[in-house]
Short mmCIF file of C-alpha atoms in Angstrom, two decimals:
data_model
loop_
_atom_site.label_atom_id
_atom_site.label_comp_id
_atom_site.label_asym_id
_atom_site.label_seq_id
_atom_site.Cartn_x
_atom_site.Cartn_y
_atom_site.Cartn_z
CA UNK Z 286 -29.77 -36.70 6.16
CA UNK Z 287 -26.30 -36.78 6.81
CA UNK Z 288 -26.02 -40.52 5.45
CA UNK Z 289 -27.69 -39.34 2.71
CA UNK Z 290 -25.70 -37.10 1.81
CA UNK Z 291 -22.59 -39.04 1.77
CA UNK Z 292 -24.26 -41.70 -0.05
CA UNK Z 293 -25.20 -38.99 -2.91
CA UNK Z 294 -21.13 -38.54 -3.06
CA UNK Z 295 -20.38 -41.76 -2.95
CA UNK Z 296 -22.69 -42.39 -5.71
CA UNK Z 297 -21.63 -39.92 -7.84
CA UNK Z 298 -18.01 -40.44 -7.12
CA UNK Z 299 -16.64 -39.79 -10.25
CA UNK Z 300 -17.69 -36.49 -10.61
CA UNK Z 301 -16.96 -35.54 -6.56
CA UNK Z 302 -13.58 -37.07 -7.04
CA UNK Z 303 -13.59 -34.22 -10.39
CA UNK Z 304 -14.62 -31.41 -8.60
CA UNK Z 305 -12.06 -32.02 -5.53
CA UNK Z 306 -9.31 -32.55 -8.09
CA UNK Z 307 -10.19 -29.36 -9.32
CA UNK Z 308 -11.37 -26.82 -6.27
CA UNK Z 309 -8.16 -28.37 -4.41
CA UNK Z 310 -5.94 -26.75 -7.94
CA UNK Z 311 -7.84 -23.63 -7.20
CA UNK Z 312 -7.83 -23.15 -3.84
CA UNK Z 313 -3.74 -23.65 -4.32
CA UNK Z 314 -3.80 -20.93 -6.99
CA UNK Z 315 -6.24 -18.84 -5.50
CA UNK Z 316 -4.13 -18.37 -2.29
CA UNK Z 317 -1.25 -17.29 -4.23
CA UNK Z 318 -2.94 -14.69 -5.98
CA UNK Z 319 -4.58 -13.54 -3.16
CA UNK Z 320 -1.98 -13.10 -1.12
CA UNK Z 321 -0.23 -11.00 -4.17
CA UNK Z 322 -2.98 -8.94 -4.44
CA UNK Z 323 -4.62 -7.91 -0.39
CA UNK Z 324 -1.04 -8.35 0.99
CA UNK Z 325 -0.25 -5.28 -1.43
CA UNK Z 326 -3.62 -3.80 -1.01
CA UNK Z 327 -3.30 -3.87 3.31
CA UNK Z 328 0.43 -2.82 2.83
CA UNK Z 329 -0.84 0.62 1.15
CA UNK Z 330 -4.10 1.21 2.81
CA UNK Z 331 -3.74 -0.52 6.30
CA UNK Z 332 -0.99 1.03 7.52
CA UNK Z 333 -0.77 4.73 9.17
CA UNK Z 334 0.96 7.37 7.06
CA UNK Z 335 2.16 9.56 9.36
CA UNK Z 336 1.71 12.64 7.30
CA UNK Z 337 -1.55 14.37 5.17
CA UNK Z 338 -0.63 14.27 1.84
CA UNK Z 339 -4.46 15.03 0.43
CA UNK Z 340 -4.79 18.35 0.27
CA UNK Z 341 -1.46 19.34 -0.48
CA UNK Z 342 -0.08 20.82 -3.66
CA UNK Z 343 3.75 20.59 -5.47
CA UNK Z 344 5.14 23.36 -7.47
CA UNK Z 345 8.29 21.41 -8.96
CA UNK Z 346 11.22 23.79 -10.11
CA UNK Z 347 13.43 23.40 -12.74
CA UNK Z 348 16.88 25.12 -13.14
CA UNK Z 349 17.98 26.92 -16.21
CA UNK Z 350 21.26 25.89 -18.04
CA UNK Z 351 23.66 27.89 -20.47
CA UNK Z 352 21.45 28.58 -23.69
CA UNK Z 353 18.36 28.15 -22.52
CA UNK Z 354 15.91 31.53 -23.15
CA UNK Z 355 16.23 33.28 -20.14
CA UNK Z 356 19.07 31.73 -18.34
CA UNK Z 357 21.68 34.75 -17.07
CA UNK Z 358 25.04 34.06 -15.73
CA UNK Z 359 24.59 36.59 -13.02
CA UNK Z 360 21.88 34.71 -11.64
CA UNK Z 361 23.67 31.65 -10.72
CA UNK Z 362 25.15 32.81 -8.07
CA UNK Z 363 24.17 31.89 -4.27
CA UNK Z 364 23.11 34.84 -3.09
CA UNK Z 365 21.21 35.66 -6.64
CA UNK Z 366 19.59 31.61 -6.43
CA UNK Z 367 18.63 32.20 -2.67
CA UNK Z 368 16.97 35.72 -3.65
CA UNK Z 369 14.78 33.95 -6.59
CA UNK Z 370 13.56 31.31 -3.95
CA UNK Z 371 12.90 33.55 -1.32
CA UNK Z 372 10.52 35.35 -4.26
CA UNK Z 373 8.80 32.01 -5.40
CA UNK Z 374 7.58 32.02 -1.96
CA UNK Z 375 6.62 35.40 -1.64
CA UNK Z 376 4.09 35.25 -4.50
CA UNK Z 377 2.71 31.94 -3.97
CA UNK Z 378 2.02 32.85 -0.15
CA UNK Z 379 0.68 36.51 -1.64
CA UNK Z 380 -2.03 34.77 -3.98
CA UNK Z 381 -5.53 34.72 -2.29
CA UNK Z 382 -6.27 31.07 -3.05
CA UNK Z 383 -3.05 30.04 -1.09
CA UNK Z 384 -3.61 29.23 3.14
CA UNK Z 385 -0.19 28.01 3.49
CA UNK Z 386 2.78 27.55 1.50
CA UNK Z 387 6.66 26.15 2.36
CA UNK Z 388 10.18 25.57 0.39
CA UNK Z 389 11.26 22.01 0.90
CA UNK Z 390 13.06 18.84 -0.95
CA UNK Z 391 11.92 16.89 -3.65
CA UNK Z 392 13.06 13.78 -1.23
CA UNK Z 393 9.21 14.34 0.65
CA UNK Z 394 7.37 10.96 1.92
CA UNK Z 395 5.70 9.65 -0.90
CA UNK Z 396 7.09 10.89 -3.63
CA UNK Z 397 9.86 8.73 -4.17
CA UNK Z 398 11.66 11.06 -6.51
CA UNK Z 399 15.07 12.02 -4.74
CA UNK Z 400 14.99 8.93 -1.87
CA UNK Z 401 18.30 9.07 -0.33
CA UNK Z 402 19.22 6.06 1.86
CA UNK Z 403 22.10 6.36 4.47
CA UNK Z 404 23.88 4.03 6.21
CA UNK Z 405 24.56 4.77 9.83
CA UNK Z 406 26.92 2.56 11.83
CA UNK Z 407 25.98 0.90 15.10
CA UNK Z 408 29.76 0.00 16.47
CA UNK Z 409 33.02 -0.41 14.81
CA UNK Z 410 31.88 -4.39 14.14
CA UNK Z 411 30.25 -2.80 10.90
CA UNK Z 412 26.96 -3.31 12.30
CA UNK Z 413 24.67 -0.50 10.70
CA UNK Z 414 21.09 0.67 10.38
CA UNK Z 415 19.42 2.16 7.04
CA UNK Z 416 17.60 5.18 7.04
CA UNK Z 417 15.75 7.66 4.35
CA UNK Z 418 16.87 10.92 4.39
CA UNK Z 419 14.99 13.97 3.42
CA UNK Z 420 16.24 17.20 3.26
CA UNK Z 421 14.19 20.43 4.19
CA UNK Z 422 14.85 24.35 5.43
CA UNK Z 423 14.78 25.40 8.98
CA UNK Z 424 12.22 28.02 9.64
CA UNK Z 425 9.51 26.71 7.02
CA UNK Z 426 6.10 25.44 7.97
CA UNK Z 427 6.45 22.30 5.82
CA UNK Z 428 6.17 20.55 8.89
CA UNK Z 429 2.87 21.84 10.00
CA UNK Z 430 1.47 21.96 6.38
CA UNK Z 431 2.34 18.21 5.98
CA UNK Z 432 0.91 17.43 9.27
CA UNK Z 433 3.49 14.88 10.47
CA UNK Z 434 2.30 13.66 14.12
CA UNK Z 435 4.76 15.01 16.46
CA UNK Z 436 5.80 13.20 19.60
CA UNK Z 437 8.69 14.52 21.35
CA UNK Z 438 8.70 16.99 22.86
CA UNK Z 439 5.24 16.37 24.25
CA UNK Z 440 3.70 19.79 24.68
CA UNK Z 441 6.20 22.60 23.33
CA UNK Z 442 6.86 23.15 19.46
CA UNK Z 443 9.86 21.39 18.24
CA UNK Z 444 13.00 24.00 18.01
CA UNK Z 445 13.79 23.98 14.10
CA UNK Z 446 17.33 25.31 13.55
CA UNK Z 447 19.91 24.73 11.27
CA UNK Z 448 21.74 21.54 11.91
CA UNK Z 449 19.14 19.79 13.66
CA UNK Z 450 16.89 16.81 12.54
CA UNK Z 451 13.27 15.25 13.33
CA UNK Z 452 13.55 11.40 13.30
CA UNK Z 453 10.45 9.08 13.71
CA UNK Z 454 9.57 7.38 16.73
CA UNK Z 455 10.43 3.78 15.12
CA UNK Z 456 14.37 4.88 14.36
CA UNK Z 457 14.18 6.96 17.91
CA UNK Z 458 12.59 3.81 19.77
CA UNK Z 459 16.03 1.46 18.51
CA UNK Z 460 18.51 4.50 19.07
CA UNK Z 461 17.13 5.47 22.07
CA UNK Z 462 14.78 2.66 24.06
CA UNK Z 463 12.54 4.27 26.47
CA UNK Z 464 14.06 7.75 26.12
CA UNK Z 465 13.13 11.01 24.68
CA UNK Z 466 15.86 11.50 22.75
CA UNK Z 467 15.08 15.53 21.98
CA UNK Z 468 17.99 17.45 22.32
CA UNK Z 469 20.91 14.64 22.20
CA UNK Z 470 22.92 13.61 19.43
CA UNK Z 471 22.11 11.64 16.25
CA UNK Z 472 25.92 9.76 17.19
CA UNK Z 473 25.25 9.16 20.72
CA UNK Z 474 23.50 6.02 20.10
CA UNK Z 475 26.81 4.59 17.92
CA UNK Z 476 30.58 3.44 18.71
CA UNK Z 477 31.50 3.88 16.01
CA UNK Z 478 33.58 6.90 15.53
CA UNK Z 479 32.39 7.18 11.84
CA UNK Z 480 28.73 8.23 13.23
CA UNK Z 481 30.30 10.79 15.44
CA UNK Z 482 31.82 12.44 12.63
CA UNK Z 483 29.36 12.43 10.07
CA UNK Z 484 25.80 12.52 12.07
CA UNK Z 485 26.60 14.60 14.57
CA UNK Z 486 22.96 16.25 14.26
CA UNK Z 487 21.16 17.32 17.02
CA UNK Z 488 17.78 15.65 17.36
CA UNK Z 489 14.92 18.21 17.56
CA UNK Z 490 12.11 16.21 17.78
CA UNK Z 491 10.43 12.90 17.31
CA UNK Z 492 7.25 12.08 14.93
CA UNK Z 493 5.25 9.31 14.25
CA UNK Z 494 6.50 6.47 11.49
CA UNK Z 495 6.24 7.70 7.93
CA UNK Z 496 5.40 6.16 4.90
CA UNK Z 497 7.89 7.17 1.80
CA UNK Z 498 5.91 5.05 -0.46
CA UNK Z 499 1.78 4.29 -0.89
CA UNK Z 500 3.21 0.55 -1.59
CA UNK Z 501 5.24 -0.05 1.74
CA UNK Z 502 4.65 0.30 5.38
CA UNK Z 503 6.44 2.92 7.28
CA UNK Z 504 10.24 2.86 7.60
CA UNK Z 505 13.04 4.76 9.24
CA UNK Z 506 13.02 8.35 8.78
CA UNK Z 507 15.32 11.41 9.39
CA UNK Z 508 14.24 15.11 8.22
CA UNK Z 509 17.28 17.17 8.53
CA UNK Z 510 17.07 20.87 8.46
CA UNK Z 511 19.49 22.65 6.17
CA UNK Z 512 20.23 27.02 6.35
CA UNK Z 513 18.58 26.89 2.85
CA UNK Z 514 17.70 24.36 0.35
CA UNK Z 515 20.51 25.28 -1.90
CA UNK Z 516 22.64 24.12 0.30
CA UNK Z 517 21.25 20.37 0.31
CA UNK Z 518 22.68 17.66 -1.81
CA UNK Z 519 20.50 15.29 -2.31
CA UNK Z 520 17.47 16.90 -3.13
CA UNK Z 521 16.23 19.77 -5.30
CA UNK Z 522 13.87 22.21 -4.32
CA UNK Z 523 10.27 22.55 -4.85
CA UNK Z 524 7.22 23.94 -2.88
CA UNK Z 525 4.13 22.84 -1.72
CA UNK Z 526 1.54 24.85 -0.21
CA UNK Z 527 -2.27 24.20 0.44
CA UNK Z 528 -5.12 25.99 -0.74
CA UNK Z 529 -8.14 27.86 1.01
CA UNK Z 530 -11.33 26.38 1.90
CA UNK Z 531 -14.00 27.01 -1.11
CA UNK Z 532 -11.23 27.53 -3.62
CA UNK Z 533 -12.06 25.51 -6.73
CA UNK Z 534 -8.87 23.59 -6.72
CA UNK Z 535 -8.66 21.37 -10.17
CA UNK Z 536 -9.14 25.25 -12.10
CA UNK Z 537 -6.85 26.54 -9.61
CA UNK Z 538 -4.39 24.51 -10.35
CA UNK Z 539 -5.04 23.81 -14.34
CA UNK Z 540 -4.03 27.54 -14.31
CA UNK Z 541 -1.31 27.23 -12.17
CA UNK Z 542 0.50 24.66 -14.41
CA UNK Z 543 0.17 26.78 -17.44
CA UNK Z 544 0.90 30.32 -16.51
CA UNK Z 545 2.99 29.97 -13.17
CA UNK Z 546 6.63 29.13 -15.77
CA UNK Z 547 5.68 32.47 -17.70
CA UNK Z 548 4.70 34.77 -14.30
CA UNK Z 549 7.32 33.59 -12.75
CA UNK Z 550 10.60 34.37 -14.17
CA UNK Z 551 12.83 34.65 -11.16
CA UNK Z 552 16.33 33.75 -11.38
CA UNK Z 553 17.42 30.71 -13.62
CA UNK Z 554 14.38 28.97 -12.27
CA UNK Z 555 11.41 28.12 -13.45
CA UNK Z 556 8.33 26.50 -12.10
CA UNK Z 557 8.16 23.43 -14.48
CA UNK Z 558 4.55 21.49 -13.02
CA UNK Z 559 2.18 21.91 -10.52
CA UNK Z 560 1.08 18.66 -9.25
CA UNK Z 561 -1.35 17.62 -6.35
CA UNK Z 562 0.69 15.45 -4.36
CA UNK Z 563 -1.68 12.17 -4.43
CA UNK Z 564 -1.60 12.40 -8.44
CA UNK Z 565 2.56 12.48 -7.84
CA UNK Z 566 2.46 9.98 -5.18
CA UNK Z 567 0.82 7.44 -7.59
CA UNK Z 568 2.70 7.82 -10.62
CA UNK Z 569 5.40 5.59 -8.90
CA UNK Z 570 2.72 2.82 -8.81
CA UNK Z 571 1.17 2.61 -12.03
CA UNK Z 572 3.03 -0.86 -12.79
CA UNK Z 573 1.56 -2.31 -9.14
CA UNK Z 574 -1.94 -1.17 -10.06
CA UNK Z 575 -1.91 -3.19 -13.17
CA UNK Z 576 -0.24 -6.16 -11.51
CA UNK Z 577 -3.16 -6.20 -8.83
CA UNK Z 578 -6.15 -5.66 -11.70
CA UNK Z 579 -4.82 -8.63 -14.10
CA UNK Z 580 -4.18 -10.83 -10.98
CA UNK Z 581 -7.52 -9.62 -9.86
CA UNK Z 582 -9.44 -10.77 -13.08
CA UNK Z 583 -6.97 -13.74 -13.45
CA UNK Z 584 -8.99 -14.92 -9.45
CA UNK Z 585 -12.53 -14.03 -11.17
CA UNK Z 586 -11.48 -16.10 -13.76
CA UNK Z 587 -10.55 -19.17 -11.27
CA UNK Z 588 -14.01 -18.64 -9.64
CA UNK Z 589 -15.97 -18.40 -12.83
CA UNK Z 590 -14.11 -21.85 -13.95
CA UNK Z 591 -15.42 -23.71 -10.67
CA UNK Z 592 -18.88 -22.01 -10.47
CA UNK Z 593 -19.16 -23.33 -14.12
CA UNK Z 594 -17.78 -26.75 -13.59
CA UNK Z 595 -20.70 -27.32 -10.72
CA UNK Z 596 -23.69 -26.00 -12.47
CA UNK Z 597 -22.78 -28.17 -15.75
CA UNK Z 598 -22.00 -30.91 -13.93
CA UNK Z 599 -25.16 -30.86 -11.28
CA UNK Z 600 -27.36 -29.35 -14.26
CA UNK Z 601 -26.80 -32.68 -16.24
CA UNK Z 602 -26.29 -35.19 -13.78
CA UNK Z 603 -28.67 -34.01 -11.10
CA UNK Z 604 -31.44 -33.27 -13.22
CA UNK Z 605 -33.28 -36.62 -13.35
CA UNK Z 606 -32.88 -37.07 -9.96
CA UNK Z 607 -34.31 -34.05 -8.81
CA UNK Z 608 -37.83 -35.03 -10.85
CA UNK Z 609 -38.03 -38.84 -9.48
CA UNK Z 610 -37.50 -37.10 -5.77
CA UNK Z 611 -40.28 -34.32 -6.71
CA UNK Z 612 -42.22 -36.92 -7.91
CA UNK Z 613 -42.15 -39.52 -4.84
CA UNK Z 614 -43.45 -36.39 -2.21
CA UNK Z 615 -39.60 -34.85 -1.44
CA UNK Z 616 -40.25 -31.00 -0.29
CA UNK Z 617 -37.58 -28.85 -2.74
CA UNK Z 618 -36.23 -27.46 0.70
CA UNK Z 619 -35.17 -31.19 1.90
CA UNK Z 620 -33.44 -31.59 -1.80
CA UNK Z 621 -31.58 -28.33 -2.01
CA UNK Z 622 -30.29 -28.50 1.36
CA UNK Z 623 -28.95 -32.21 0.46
CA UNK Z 624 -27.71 -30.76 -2.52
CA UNK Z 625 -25.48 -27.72 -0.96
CA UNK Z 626 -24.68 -30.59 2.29
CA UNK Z 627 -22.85 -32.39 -0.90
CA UNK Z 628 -21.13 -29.00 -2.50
CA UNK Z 629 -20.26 -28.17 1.54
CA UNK Z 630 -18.36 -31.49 2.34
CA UNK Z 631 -16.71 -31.81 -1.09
CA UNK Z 632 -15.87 -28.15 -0.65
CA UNK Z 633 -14.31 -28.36 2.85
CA UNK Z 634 -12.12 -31.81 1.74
CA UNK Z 635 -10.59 -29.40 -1.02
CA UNK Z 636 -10.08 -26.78 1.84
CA UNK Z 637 -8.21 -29.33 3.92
CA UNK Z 638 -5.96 -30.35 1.25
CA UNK Z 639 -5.71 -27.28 -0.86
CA UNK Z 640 -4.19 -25.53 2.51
CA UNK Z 641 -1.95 -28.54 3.58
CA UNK Z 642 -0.51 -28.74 0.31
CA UNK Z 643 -0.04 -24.55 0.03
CA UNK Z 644 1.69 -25.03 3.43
CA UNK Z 645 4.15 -27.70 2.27
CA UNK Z 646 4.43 -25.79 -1.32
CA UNK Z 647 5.70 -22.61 0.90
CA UNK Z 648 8.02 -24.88 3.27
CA UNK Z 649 9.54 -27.04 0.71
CA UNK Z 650 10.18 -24.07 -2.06
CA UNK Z 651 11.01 -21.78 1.05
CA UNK Z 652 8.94 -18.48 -0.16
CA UNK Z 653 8.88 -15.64 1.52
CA UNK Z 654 4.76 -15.08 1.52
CA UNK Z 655 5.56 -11.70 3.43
CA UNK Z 656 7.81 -9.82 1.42
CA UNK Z 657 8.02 -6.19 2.44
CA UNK Z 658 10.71 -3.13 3.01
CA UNK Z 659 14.10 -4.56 4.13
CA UNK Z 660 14.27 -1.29 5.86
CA UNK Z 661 11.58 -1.81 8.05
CA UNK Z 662 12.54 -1.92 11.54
CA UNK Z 663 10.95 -4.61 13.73
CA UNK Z 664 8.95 -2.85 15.97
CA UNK Z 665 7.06 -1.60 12.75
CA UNK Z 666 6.94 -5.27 12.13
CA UNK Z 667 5.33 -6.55 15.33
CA UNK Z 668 2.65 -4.36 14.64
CA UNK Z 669 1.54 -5.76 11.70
CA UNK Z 670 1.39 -9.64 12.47
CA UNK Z 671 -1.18 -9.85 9.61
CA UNK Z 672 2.27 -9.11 7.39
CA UNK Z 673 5.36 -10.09 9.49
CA UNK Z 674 3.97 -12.97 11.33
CA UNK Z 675 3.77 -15.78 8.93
CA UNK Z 676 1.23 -17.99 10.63
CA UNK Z 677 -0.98 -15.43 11.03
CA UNK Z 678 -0.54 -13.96 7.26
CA UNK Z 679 -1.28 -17.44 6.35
CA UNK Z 680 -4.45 -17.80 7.94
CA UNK Z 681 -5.63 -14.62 7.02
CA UNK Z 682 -5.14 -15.29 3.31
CA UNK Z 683 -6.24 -18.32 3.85
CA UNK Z 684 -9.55 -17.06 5.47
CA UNK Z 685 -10.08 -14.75 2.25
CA UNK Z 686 -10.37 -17.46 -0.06
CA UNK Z 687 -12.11 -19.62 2.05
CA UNK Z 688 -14.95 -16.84 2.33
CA UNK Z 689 -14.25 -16.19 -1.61
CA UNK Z 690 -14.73 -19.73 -2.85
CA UNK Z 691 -17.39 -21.11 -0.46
CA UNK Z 692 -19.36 -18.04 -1.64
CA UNK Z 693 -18.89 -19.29 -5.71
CA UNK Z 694 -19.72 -23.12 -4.39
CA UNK Z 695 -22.96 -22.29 -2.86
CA UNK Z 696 -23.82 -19.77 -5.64
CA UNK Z 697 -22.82 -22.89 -8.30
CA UNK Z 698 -25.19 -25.23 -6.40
CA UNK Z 699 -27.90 -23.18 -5.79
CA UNK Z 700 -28.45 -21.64 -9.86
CA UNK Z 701 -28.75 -24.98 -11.74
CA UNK Z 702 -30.85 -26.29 -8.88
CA UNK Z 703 -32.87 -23.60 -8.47
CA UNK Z 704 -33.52 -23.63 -12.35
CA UNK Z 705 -34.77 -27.76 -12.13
CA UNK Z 706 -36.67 -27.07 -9.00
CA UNK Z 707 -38.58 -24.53 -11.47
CA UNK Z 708 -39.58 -26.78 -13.95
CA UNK Z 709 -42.27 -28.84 -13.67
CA UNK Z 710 -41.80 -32.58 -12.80
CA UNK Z 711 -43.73 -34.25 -15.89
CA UNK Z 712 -41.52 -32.19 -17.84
CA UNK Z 713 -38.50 -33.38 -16.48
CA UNK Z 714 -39.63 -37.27 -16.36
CA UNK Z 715 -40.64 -37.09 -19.98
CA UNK Z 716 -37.29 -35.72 -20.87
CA UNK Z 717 -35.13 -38.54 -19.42
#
């Protein structure tokens, strides 16, 4: 059989030789766009968040400026600001379709609104480590509403004062190796007498890594705790807040985001959307979603364009062939298994070579098939070999179009074959 088979290709050289030339184009392309597209796709989905963002609810605010109906100079004041916050909480809290409810930043995982990024140095060599910063109020349950995954201290709640900050376990695990670093300062781990002046926060507790964005794995975090969100500077306030079991949310909140900016006039602010936070999260990502649709009808489009080239090809050339071997007693299991044995070992040349020549394409041009955060610290990265570890990344994307394409071959041979095993043999003879 096997002699056979190779026979067949030799025979019919011309047209192998075509379809190598062109699976070994496609397999080339097809790994590129591949690895765009699931390398994006395992980035946002594969990776742990750290928080529970479904569920939760974001009342944005909006301050009022000189001239605007309803602004009052009397209001703008501290104390006046602080009073009309403290009252935005009140009444969300007080409505019956409200479990829980918190004043926090607009700088929240996910939303990438108000991302601060700070710089904090290692030594006086100008060695440094990036970190996002997000600013929240002591004393509010935004913690437990967003459900971050605490892990230091182990069994007792984490002490949320003024002045202090939560940092996740990847930052904590290169500040601190090995320790739990609850209750020491954010400077201890520096030389640098820069870091002793400015981040001279007392670490509270430790939580898991935390996404800031659906499109990137997690990445050095720091929540610091402020007296009262006025007070923070790099984030405005807003509130989030979760509703009750049973409550009929999309009305809920339809209503909420018209009527909540006339009901509740406190201060110069103004409630100016009310937004569940997986809508907000993925506004940041329309542009990626396209990307990975057109790139994923741009691969349908490679597959279609093989598929088609091998039933045309083995349609036409195949067909007399297949009625002279029906004719002389051949069973039409022994000719479609010779058939796909042909499509198999023309398919795994084009493997061979497609994958060698990707390899030496990514070597030679020097591409970075990885990509990801530059803030990503590397023990995030050695737990996802399938996106640091280039070998590995390689093979896997490799192993998707393998699967991908050999599916399309097999497909290819099998419809035009199955449609001349149909027909009946005098049919075919008198044709040719």
């Amino acid at each position: 059989m096997l002699r056979q088979i190779l026979s067949q290709i030799w025979y019919y050289r011309r047209s192998s030789l075509w379809l190598l030339c062109e699976l070994v184009v496609i397999f080339i392309t097809s790994w590129f766009l591949v690895n765009e597209i699931w390398t994006a796709h395992y980035r946002a989905h594969s990776t742990p968040y750290g928080y529970d963002y479904e569920g939760v609810y974001i009342a944005e605010l909006e301050p009022l400026s000189d001239g605007q109906p309803g602004y009052a100079a009397d209001n703008d004041t501290y104390e006046a600001s602080a009073a009309a916050l403290a009252r935005f909480g009140q009444t969300i809290l007080q409505m019956p379709e409200v479990s829980a409810c918190a004043v926090t930043g607009m700088s929240l995982p996910g939303l990438s609104t108000y991302t601060a990024n700070m710089q904090y140095p290692m030594d006086t060599a100008g060695a440094y480590i990036e970190f996002t910063f997000h600013s929240r109020q002591a004393g509010e349950p935004d913690m437990e509403l967003m459900g971050y995954r605490q892990v230091w201290p182990e069994k007792a709640p984490i002490e949320d004062a003024p002045g202090t900050c939560v940092i996740s376990s990847d930052l904590a695990q290169l500040l601190f190796p090995g320790e739990n670093p609850v209750g020491r300062r954010f400077s201890d781990a520096s030389t640098s007498p820069d870091a002793v002046s400015q981040y001279s926060w007392v670490i509270s507790g430790v939580v898991e890594p935390i996404k800031h964005s659906l499109t990137e794995e997690p990445r050095p975090m720091v929540l610091y705790a402020y007296p009262n969100m006025l007070q923070a500077p790099y984030a405005p306030p807003c509130f989030i807040f979760r509703l009750r079991p049973g409550v009929d949310a999309d009305s809920f909140i339809e209503q909420a985001g018209r009527t909540w900016e006339r009901e509740m006039p406190y201060g110069n602010w103004r409630v100016s959307a009310v937004t569940p936070m997986p809508e907000f999260m993925r506004k940041y990502i329309f542009l990626d979603n396209f990307k990975w649709k057109a790139l994923w009808v741009f691969l349908v489009v490679n597959v279609l364009i093989a598929a088609a080239s091998f039933s045309w090809l083995r349609l036409r050339m195949r067909r007399p062939e297949i009625g002279v071997r029906r004719a002389m007693g051949s069973t039409a299991w022994r000719i479609a298994l010779q058939q796909l044995g042909e499509a198999w070992i023309v398919y795994a040349a084009a493997a061979v070579l497609g994958w060698i020549l990707t390899a030496n394409i990514i070597l030679i041009a020097k591409i970075s098939i990885t990509g990801g955060s530059s803030m990503t610290l590397q023990s995030v990265r050695d737990s996802l070999p399938l996106l640091y570890d280039p070998t590995v990344h390689f093979l896997a994307v490799a192993g998707i179009v393998t699967a991908v394409l050999l599916a399309a071959v097999t497909l290819a041979a099998l419809i035009p074959l199955g449609k001349a095993l149909r027909e009946r043999t005098a049919d075919i003879l008198k044709d040719e």
